[in-house]
């Protein structure tokens, strides 16, 4: 893992042990073929962009990557960087429709959405 936690903010340094555990688990199971992909989800108030370097390495190792984005309106600040990363799937995406550029990127990149709430089918598209 090629990330120096001291070069990132205090939130990143707090999450560093989680990165190490996450990466260790991926490496252990990747060789066995048990894991075919990973899904990043959790508290939407925590900025998930800190996980992008780990997700890039997981993808480079052959894993599919799913991320939960735009589940809450206040969680849109990370969407741009995750769309540049091009996840293989987006969980929820409830508020992606609030920015036309997000919709265009998701559609043009053909990123599937895991819609868990029926009302979003009506509101989002």
PDB file of C-alpha atoms in Angstrom:
ATOM      1  CA  UNK A   1       0.000   0.000   0.000  1.00  0.00           C
ATOM      2  CA  UNK A   2       1.634   3.210  -1.158  1.00  0.00           C
ATOM      3  CA  UNK A   3      -0.025   5.872   1.007  1.00  0.00           C
ATOM      4  CA  UNK A   4       1.692   7.980   3.648  1.00  0.00           C
ATOM      5  CA  UNK A   5      -0.883   8.803   6.352  1.00  0.00           C
ATOM      6  CA  UNK A   6       1.172  11.700   7.728  1.00  0.00           C
ATOM      7  CA  UNK A   7       0.643  13.575   4.470  1.00  0.00           C
ATOM      8  CA  UNK A   8      -3.136  13.562   4.858  1.00  0.00           C
ATOM      9  CA  UNK A   9      -5.482  15.332   7.246  1.00  0.00           C
ATOM     10  CA  UNK A  10      -6.382  14.116  10.742  1.00  0.00           C
ATOM     11  CA  UNK A  11      -9.558  12.361   9.526  1.00  0.00           C
ATOM     12  CA  UNK A  12      -7.443  10.241   7.199  1.00  0.00           C
ATOM     13  CA  UNK A  13      -4.947   9.403   9.946  1.00  0.00           C
ATOM     14  CA  UNK A  14      -7.846   8.363  12.191  1.00  0.00           C
ATOM     15  CA  UNK A  15      -9.084   6.007   9.462  1.00  0.00           C
ATOM     16  CA  UNK A  16      -5.618   4.605   8.701  1.00  0.00           C
ATOM     17  CA  UNK A  17      -6.037   1.379  10.767  1.00  0.00           C
ATOM     18  CA  UNK A  18      -9.227   0.650   8.825  1.00  0.00           C
ATOM     19  CA  UNK A  19      -7.328   1.010   5.538  1.00  0.00           C
ATOM     20  CA  UNK A  20      -4.686  -1.459   6.691  1.00  0.00           C
ATOM     21  CA  UNK A  21      -7.277  -4.011   7.811  1.00  0.00           C
ATOM     22  CA  UNK A  22      -9.285  -3.536   4.618  1.00  0.00           C
ATOM     23  CA  UNK A  23      -6.248  -3.976   2.404  1.00  0.00           C
ATOM     24  CA  UNK A  24      -5.008  -7.004   4.370  1.00  0.00           C
ATOM     25  CA  UNK A  25      -8.359  -8.765   4.018  1.00  0.00           C
ATOM     26  CA  UNK A  26      -8.422  -8.066   0.284  1.00  0.00           C
ATOM     27  CA  UNK A  27      -4.954  -9.527  -0.182  1.00  0.00           C
ATOM     28  CA  UNK A  28      -5.765 -12.631   1.882  1.00  0.00           C
ATOM     29  CA  UNK A  29      -8.865 -13.534  -0.077  1.00  0.00           C
ATOM     30  CA  UNK A  30      -7.885 -12.351  -3.536  1.00  0.00           C
ATOM     31  CA  UNK A  31      -5.588 -15.284  -4.187  1.00  0.00           C
ATOM     32  CA  UNK A  32      -8.277 -17.775  -3.165  1.00  0.00           C
ATOM     33  CA  UNK A  33     -10.848 -16.332  -5.571  1.00  0.00           C
ATOM     34  CA  UNK A  34     -13.386 -15.987  -2.754  1.00  0.00           C
ATOM     35  CA  UNK A  35     -13.731 -12.227  -3.195  1.00  0.00           C
ATOM     36  CA  UNK A  36     -14.695 -10.960  -6.652  1.00  0.00           C
ATOM     37  CA  UNK A  37     -15.507  -7.389  -5.661  1.00  0.00           C
ATOM     38  CA  UNK A  38     -15.819  -4.909  -2.835  1.00  0.00           C
ATOM     39  CA  UNK A  39     -18.530  -2.471  -1.796  1.00  0.00           C
ATOM     40  CA  UNK A  40     -17.677   0.793  -0.042  1.00  0.00           C
ATOM     41  CA  UNK A  41     -20.520   1.972   2.155  1.00  0.00           C
ATOM     42  CA  UNK A  42     -20.993   3.433   5.597  1.00  0.00           C
ATOM     43  CA  UNK A  43     -21.726   6.672   7.378  1.00  0.00           C
ATOM     44  CA  UNK A  44     -22.407   9.207   4.605  1.00  0.00           C
ATOM     45  CA  UNK A  45     -21.035  12.014   6.784  1.00  0.00           C
ATOM     46  CA  UNK A  46     -17.532  10.489   6.458  1.00  0.00           C
ATOM     47  CA  UNK A  47     -15.753  11.531   3.279  1.00  0.00           C
ATOM     48  CA  UNK A  48     -15.202   8.358   1.263  1.00  0.00           C
ATOM     49  CA  UNK A  49     -12.667   9.939  -1.092  1.00  0.00           C
ATOM     50  CA  UNK A  50      -9.932   8.878   1.321  1.00  0.00           C
ATOM     51  CA  UNK A  51     -10.581   5.299   0.217  1.00  0.00           C
ATOM     52  CA  UNK A  52     -10.008   5.925  -3.508  1.00  0.00           C
ATOM     53  CA  UNK A  53      -6.288   4.934  -3.441  1.00  0.00           C
ATOM     54  CA  UNK A  54      -7.171   1.631  -1.757  1.00  0.00           C
ATOM     55  CA  UNK A  55     -10.031   1.052  -4.199  1.00  0.00           C
ATOM     56  CA  UNK A  56      -7.663   1.750  -7.117  1.00  0.00           C
ATOM     57  CA  UNK A  57      -5.309  -0.922  -5.840  1.00  0.00           C
ATOM     58  CA  UNK A  58      -8.188  -3.355  -5.357  1.00  0.00           C
ATOM     59  CA  UNK A  59      -9.282  -2.733  -8.948  1.00  0.00           C
ATOM     60  CA  UNK A  60      -5.702  -3.160 -10.196  1.00  0.00           C
ATOM     61  CA  UNK A  61      -5.713  -6.528  -8.435  1.00  0.00           C
ATOM     62  CA  UNK A  62      -8.762  -7.547 -10.482  1.00  0.00           C
ATOM     63  CA  UNK A  63     -11.640  -6.789  -8.119  1.00  0.00           C
ATOM     64  CA  UNK A  64     -14.883  -5.067  -9.119  1.00  0.00           C
ATOM     65  CA  UNK A  65     -15.666  -1.963  -7.054  1.00  0.00           C
ATOM     66  CA  UNK A  66     -19.038  -0.694  -5.897  1.00  0.00           C
ATOM     67  CA  UNK A  67     -19.424   2.554  -3.946  1.00  0.00           C
ATOM     68  CA  UNK A  68     -22.395   4.098  -2.202  1.00  0.00           C
ATOM     69  CA  UNK A  69     -22.752   7.701  -3.361  1.00  0.00           C
ATOM     70  CA  UNK A  70     -25.169  10.592  -2.980  1.00  0.00           C
ATOM     71  CA  UNK A  71     -27.304   8.802  -0.393  1.00  0.00           C
ATOM     72  CA  UNK A  72     -27.862  12.121   1.379  1.00  0.00           C
ATOM     73  CA  UNK A  73     -27.957  15.601  -0.105  1.00  0.00           C
ATOM     74  CA  UNK A  74     -24.980  16.718   1.982  1.00  0.00           C
ATOM     75  CA  UNK A  75     -22.880  13.879   0.526  1.00  0.00           C
ATOM     76  CA  UNK A  76     -22.497  15.280  -2.983  1.00  0.00           C
ATOM     77  CA  UNK A  77     -19.025  16.768  -2.430  1.00  0.00           C
ATOM     78  CA  UNK A  78     -17.338  13.419  -3.133  1.00  0.00           C
ATOM     79  CA  UNK A  79     -19.322  12.446  -6.235  1.00  0.00           C
ATOM     80  CA  UNK A  80     -17.053  14.157  -8.805  1.00  0.00           C
ATOM     81  CA  UNK A  81     -13.927  12.301  -7.716  1.00  0.00           C
ATOM     82  CA  UNK A  82     -15.703   8.961  -7.518  1.00  0.00           C
ATOM     83  CA  UNK A  83     -17.112   9.405 -11.025  1.00  0.00           C
ATOM     84  CA  UNK A  84     -13.571  10.075 -12.282  1.00  0.00           C
ATOM     85  CA  UNK A  85     -12.577   6.828 -10.537  1.00  0.00           C
ATOM     86  CA  UNK A  86     -15.434   5.098 -12.456  1.00  0.00           C
ATOM     87  CA  UNK A  87     -16.852   2.571 -10.007  1.00  0.00           C
ATOM     88  CA  UNK A  88     -18.310  -0.613 -11.477  1.00  0.00           C
ATOM     89  CA  UNK A  89     -21.576   0.074  -9.623  1.00  0.00           C
ATOM     90  CA  UNK A  90     -23.107   2.869  -7.545  1.00  0.00           C
ATOM     91  CA  UNK A  91     -25.207   1.972  -4.524  1.00  0.00           C
ATOM     92  CA  UNK A  92     -28.250   4.177  -3.992  1.00  0.00           C
ATOM     93  CA  UNK A  93     -27.274   7.354  -5.865  1.00  0.00           C
ATOM     94  CA  UNK A  94     -30.458   8.891  -4.478  1.00  0.00           C
ATOM     95  CA  UNK A  95     -29.396  12.508  -5.083  1.00  0.00           C
ATOM     96  CA  UNK A  96     -27.334  12.133  -8.257  1.00  0.00           C
ATOM     97  CA  UNK A  97     -30.216  13.656 -10.201  1.00  0.00           C
ATOM     98  CA  UNK A  98     -29.677  17.013  -8.477  1.00  0.00           C
ATOM     99  CA  UNK A  99     -26.711  17.736 -10.751  1.00  0.00           C
ATOM    100  CA  UNK A 100     -27.118  17.184 -14.486  1.00  0.00           C
ATOM    101  CA  UNK A 101     -23.374  16.563 -14.927  1.00  0.00           C
ATOM    102  CA  UNK A 102     -23.596  13.607 -12.534  1.00  0.00           C
ATOM    103  CA  UNK A 103     -26.457  12.122 -14.548  1.00  0.00           C
ATOM    104  CA  UNK A 104     -24.605  12.610 -17.838  1.00  0.00           C
ATOM    105  CA  UNK A 105     -21.448  10.979 -16.456  1.00  0.00           C
ATOM    106  CA  UNK A 106     -23.280   7.989 -14.969  1.00  0.00           C
ATOM    107  CA  UNK A 107     -25.223   7.402 -18.186  1.00  0.00           C
ATOM    108  CA  UNK A 108     -22.259   7.930 -20.531  1.00  0.00           C
ATOM    109  CA  UNK A 109     -20.026   5.647 -18.442  1.00  0.00           C
ATOM    110  CA  UNK A 110     -22.866   3.104 -18.181  1.00  0.00           C
ATOM    111  CA  UNK A 111     -22.432   2.747 -14.416  1.00  0.00           C
ATOM    112  CA  UNK A 112     -25.263   0.641 -12.971  1.00  0.00           C
ATOM    113  CA  UNK A 113     -27.175   2.008  -9.985  1.00  0.00           C
ATOM    114  CA  UNK A 114     -28.316  -0.201  -7.125  1.00  0.00           C
ATOM    115  CA  UNK A 115     -31.582   1.559  -6.345  1.00  0.00           C
ATOM    116  CA  UNK A 116     -32.898   0.411  -2.991  1.00  0.00           C
ATOM    117  CA  UNK A 117     -35.781   2.838  -2.712  1.00  0.00           C
ATOM    118  CA  UNK A 118     -38.661   2.609  -5.145  1.00  0.00           C
ATOM    119  CA  UNK A 119     -39.464   6.325  -4.925  1.00  0.00           C
ATOM    120  CA  UNK A 120     -36.076   7.089  -6.439  1.00  0.00           C
ATOM    121  CA  UNK A 121     -37.126   5.368  -9.651  1.00  0.00           C
ATOM    122  CA  UNK A 122     -39.768   8.039 -10.037  1.00  0.00           C
ATOM    123  CA  UNK A 123     -37.875  11.064  -8.664  1.00  0.00           C
ATOM    124  CA  UNK A 124     -34.429  10.440 -10.118  1.00  0.00           C
ATOM    125  CA  UNK A 125     -35.192   9.732 -13.748  1.00  0.00           C
TER     126      UNK A 125
END
